[in-house]
Structure formats: structure tokens, C-alpha cells
C-alpha positions as a printed Julia matrix, in Angstrom:
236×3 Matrix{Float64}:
  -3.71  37.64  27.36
  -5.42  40.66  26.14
  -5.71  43.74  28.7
  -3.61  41.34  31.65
  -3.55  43.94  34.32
  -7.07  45.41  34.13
  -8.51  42.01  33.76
  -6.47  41.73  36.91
  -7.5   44.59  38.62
 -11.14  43.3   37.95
 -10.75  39.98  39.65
  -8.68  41.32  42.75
 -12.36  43.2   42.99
 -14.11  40.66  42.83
 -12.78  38.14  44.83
 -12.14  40.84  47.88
 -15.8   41.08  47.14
 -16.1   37.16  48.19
 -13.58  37.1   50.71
 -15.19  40.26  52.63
 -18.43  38.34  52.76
 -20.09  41.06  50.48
 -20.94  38.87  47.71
 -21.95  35.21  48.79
 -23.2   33.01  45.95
 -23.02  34.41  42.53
 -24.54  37.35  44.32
 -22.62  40.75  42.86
 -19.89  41.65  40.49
 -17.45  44.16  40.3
 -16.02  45.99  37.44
 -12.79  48.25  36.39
 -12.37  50.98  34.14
  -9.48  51.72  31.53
 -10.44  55.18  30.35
  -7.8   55.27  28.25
  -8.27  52.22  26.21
 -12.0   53.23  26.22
 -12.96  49.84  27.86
 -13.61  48.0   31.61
 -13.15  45.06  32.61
 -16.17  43.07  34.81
 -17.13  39.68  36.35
 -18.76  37.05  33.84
 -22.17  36.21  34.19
 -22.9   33.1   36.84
 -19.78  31.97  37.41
 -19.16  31.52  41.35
 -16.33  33.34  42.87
 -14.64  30.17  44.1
 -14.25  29.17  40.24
 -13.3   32.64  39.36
  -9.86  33.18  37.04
  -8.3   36.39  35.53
  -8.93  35.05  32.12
 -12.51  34.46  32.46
 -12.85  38.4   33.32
 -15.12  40.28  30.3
 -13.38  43.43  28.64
 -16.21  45.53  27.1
 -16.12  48.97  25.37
 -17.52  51.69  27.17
 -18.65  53.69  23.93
 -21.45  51.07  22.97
 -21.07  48.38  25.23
 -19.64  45.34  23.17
 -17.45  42.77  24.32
 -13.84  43.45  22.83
 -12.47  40.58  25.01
 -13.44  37.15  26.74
 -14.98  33.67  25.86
 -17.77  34.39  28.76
 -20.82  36.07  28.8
 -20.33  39.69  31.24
 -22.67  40.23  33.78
 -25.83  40.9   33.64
 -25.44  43.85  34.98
 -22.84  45.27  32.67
 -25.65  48.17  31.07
 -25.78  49.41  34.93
 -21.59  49.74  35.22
 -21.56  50.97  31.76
 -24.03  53.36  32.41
 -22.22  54.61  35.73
 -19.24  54.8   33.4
 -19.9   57.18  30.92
 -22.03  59.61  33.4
 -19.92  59.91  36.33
 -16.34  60.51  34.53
 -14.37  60.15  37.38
 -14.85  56.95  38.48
 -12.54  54.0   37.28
 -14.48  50.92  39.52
 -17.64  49.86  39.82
 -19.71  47.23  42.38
 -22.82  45.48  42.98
 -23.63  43.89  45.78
 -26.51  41.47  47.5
 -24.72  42.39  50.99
 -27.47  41.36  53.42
 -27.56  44.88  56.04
 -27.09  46.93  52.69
 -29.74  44.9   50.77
 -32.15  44.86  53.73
 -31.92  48.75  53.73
 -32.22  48.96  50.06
 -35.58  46.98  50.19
 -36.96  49.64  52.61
 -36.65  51.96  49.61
 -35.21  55.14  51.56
 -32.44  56.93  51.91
 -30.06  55.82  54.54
 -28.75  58.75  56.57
 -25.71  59.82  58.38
 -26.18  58.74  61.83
 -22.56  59.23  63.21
 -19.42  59.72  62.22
 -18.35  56.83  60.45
 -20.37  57.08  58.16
 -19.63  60.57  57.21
 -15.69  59.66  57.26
 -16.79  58.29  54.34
 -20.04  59.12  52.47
 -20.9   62.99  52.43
 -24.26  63.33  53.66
 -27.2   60.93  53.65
 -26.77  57.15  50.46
 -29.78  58.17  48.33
 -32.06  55.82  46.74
 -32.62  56.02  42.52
 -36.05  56.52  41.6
 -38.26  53.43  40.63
 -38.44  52.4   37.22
 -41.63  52.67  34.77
 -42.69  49.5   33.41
 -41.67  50.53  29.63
 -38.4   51.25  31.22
 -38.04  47.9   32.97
 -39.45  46.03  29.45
 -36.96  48.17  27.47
 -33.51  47.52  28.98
 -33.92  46.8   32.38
 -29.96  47.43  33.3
 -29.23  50.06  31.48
 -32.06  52.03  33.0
 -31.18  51.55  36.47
 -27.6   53.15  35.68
 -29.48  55.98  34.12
 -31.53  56.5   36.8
 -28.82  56.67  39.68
 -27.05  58.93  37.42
 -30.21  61.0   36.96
 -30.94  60.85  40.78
 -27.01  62.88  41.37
 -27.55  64.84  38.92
 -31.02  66.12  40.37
 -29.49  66.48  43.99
 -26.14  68.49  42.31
 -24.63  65.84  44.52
 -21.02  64.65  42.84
 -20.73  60.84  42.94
 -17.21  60.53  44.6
 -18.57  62.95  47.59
 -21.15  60.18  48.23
 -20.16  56.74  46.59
 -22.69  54.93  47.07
 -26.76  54.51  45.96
 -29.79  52.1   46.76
 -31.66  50.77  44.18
 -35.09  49.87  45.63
 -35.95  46.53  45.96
 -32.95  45.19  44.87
 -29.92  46.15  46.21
 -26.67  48.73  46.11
 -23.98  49.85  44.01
 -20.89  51.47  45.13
 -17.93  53.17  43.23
 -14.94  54.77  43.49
 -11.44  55.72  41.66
 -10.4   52.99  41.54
 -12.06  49.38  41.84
 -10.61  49.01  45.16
 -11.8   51.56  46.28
 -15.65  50.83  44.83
 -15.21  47.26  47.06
 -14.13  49.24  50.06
 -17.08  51.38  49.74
 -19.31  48.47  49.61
 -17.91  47.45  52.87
 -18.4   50.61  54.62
 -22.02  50.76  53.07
 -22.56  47.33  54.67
 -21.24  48.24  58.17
 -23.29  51.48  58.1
 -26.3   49.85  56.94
 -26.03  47.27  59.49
 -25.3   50.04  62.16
 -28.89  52.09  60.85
 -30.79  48.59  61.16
 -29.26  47.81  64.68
 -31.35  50.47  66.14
 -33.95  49.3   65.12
 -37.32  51.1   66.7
 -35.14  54.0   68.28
 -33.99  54.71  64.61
 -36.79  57.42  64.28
 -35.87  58.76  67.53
 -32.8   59.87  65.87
 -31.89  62.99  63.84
 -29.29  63.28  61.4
 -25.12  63.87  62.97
 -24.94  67.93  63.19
 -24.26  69.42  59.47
 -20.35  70.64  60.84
 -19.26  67.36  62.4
 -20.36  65.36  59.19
 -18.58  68.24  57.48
 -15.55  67.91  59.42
 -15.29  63.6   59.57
 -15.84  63.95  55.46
 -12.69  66.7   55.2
 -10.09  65.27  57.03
 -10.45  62.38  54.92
 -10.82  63.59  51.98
 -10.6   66.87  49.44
  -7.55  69.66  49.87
  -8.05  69.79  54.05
  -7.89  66.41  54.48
  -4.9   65.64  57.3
  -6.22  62.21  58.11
  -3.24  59.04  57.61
   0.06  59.32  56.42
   1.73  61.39  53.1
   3.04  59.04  50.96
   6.26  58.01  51.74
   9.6   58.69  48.98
């Protein structure tokens, strides 16, 4: 089988995706990135996870989006990873989600932002949300605009995408990303709990200012960057 272990790496995604509860239904699709080859590897359009196999994952090229390997149609949201792909170059996974705390705070259509600590363990400041779409954009190529515009939408903030992995797009729902395409799913998971956290409060949730600028500082750095001290070194 062609590309074996990024196909692979793709399902493993997608059915943590399923098994975390992030993706019931058909609802989401996660994708992986082989920068080398020049191609990633993504969920097929439809199919339901329970049904899922390796060989039914899509390989498509990155440089102009055609399908290099599969029998299935990709997702239909293959324009948006592609997109992601080619303007955040550090990023080797991509996922979508329907998550129901993350969707509900996407359909408010603002930003979601750092209440506490766990979320700044792990996103860098408040999840933005991508600017709506015109209507020639949406009539044009409906996907691929919603990538560009959540790349546009970092680029405008000078905010780099694997300080805060994560975006809303209103209306509709997030995507998440990472280095790897476990670590996009495991992003999507903490996006979920953190959503869910922000909606818990419910009325008091104005009441409540943004976690002091040095403690989100602080959570964010021991995790991650050149002062991070947080788990264990890897072992020999």
C-alpha cells in the first residue's frame, strides 16, 4: 500500500478523534502531513469512523491539492487542511471537529479567552476566531477560503500558530493543529475541555477578566519553548 505509515498516522487521528468523543457521526476529520514527500494524508469524505480502514485514508499533494493516492473521495474539507498546510510550515497534523462545548463557543463567534491556567498550559493567550467570509468568497471555494482566512487572521495578530493551536471558525466550528497529528487531536481535546470550562460559567463569565499576563506566561513556558521544565527528558 502506497504511503503505509502516514496513511497510518492519519487514521490513528482519526479514530482517537472518535474514541475521545470529539467527532461523533461523520462529524470531523483529521489529517497528516509528509513534508517531505510533498503530500498528507486525511479522512475520506462520509465514511463513519466505525467503518474507517487505513486503506481508505486519501493521500493528496500539498502543492495543488490532487489526490496522488486512494479509491475514496477526501474530505470535504481537504482545501481548509491544505490551506493550513502550506501557510503555517511547521505544522505536520491537522483537525476538524463538531465537538459540542467547542462548537457551541464557535457559534458565539468570539474569541475564547484564557480564563485559568489550563488553558494557558496549553494555548498562549486567548483561541481567536477567523474573520467571516464574503459571499464571492463562500461561492468561489468555500474550503479553501476558510484556511486562508485563519491563516490571514495569525498573520494579522503576528501570533505563530504552534504558540496558539487552535482557531474558531464562526458558525461552524474549530480546527486545531499541531506537529504532529497527535498532537492536532490532543489539542482538540484540550479546546473542548476549555470551551466547556468558559460555557460552565455561564452568566458570571463577564464577571471575569482574563488569568494575569505572567501566570499565563509562566503555565505556557514550562510546557513548552527552551524554559520549559514540565514532565520527564526523554529517557536513553
Amino acid at each position: 500500500m502506497e504511503f503505509a505509515e502516514l496513511r497510518e498516522i492519519a487514521w490513528q487521528a482519526n479514530q482517537e478523534l472518535h474514541r475521545r468523543g470529539l467527532a461523533p457521526l461523520t462529524w470531523g476529520n483529521a489529517s497528516a502531513a509528509d513534508r517531505t514527500a510533498g503530500v498528507f494524508a486525511i479522512k475520506p469524505s462520509g465514511v463513519a469512523y466505525e467503518q474507517l480502514r487505513m486503506e481508505d485514508i486519501v493521500v493528496v499533494a500539498l502543492d495543488d491539492g490532487r489526490v496522488v493516492s486512494g479509491r475514496l473521495r477526501p474530505s470535504s474539507d481537504t482545501p481548509t487542511h491544505r490551506a493550513l498546510y502550506l501557510g503555517f510550515p511547521e505544522i505536520g497534523g491537522v483537525v476538524h471537529t463538531h465537538a459540542l462545548h467547542a462548537t457551541a463557543w464557535a457559534q458565539l463567534g468570539r474569541p475564547l479567552p484564557c480564563l485559568g491556567t489550563t488553558h494557558a498550559d496549553h494555548f498562549r493567550g486567548a483561541v481567536p476566531v477567523a474573520r467571516e467570509l464574503t459571499e464571492a468568497e463562500i461561492a468561489a471555494g468555500y474550503e479553501a477560503a476558510c484556511g486562508a482566512a485563519i491563516v490571514e487572521t495569525f498573520r494579522r495578530a503576528a501570533c505563530q500558530p504552534l504558540d496558539v493551536p487552535a482557531v474558531f471558525l464562526a458558525g461552524h466550528g474549530p480546527f486545531t493543529w499541531g506537529a504532529s497529528a497527535s498532537d492536532a487531536v490532543r489539542h482538540a481535546e484540550v479546546l473542548e475541555a476549555v470551551a466547556r470550562m468558559a460555557l460552565l460559567m455561564g452568566a458570571h463569565l463577564r464577571e471575569v477578566g482574563e488569568l494575569a499576563e505572567p501566570l499565563r506566561r509562566k503555565h505556557f513556558e514550562r510546557k513548552h519553548g527552551p524554559k520549559a521544565y514540565y514532565g520527564q527528558e526523554a529517557l536513553p
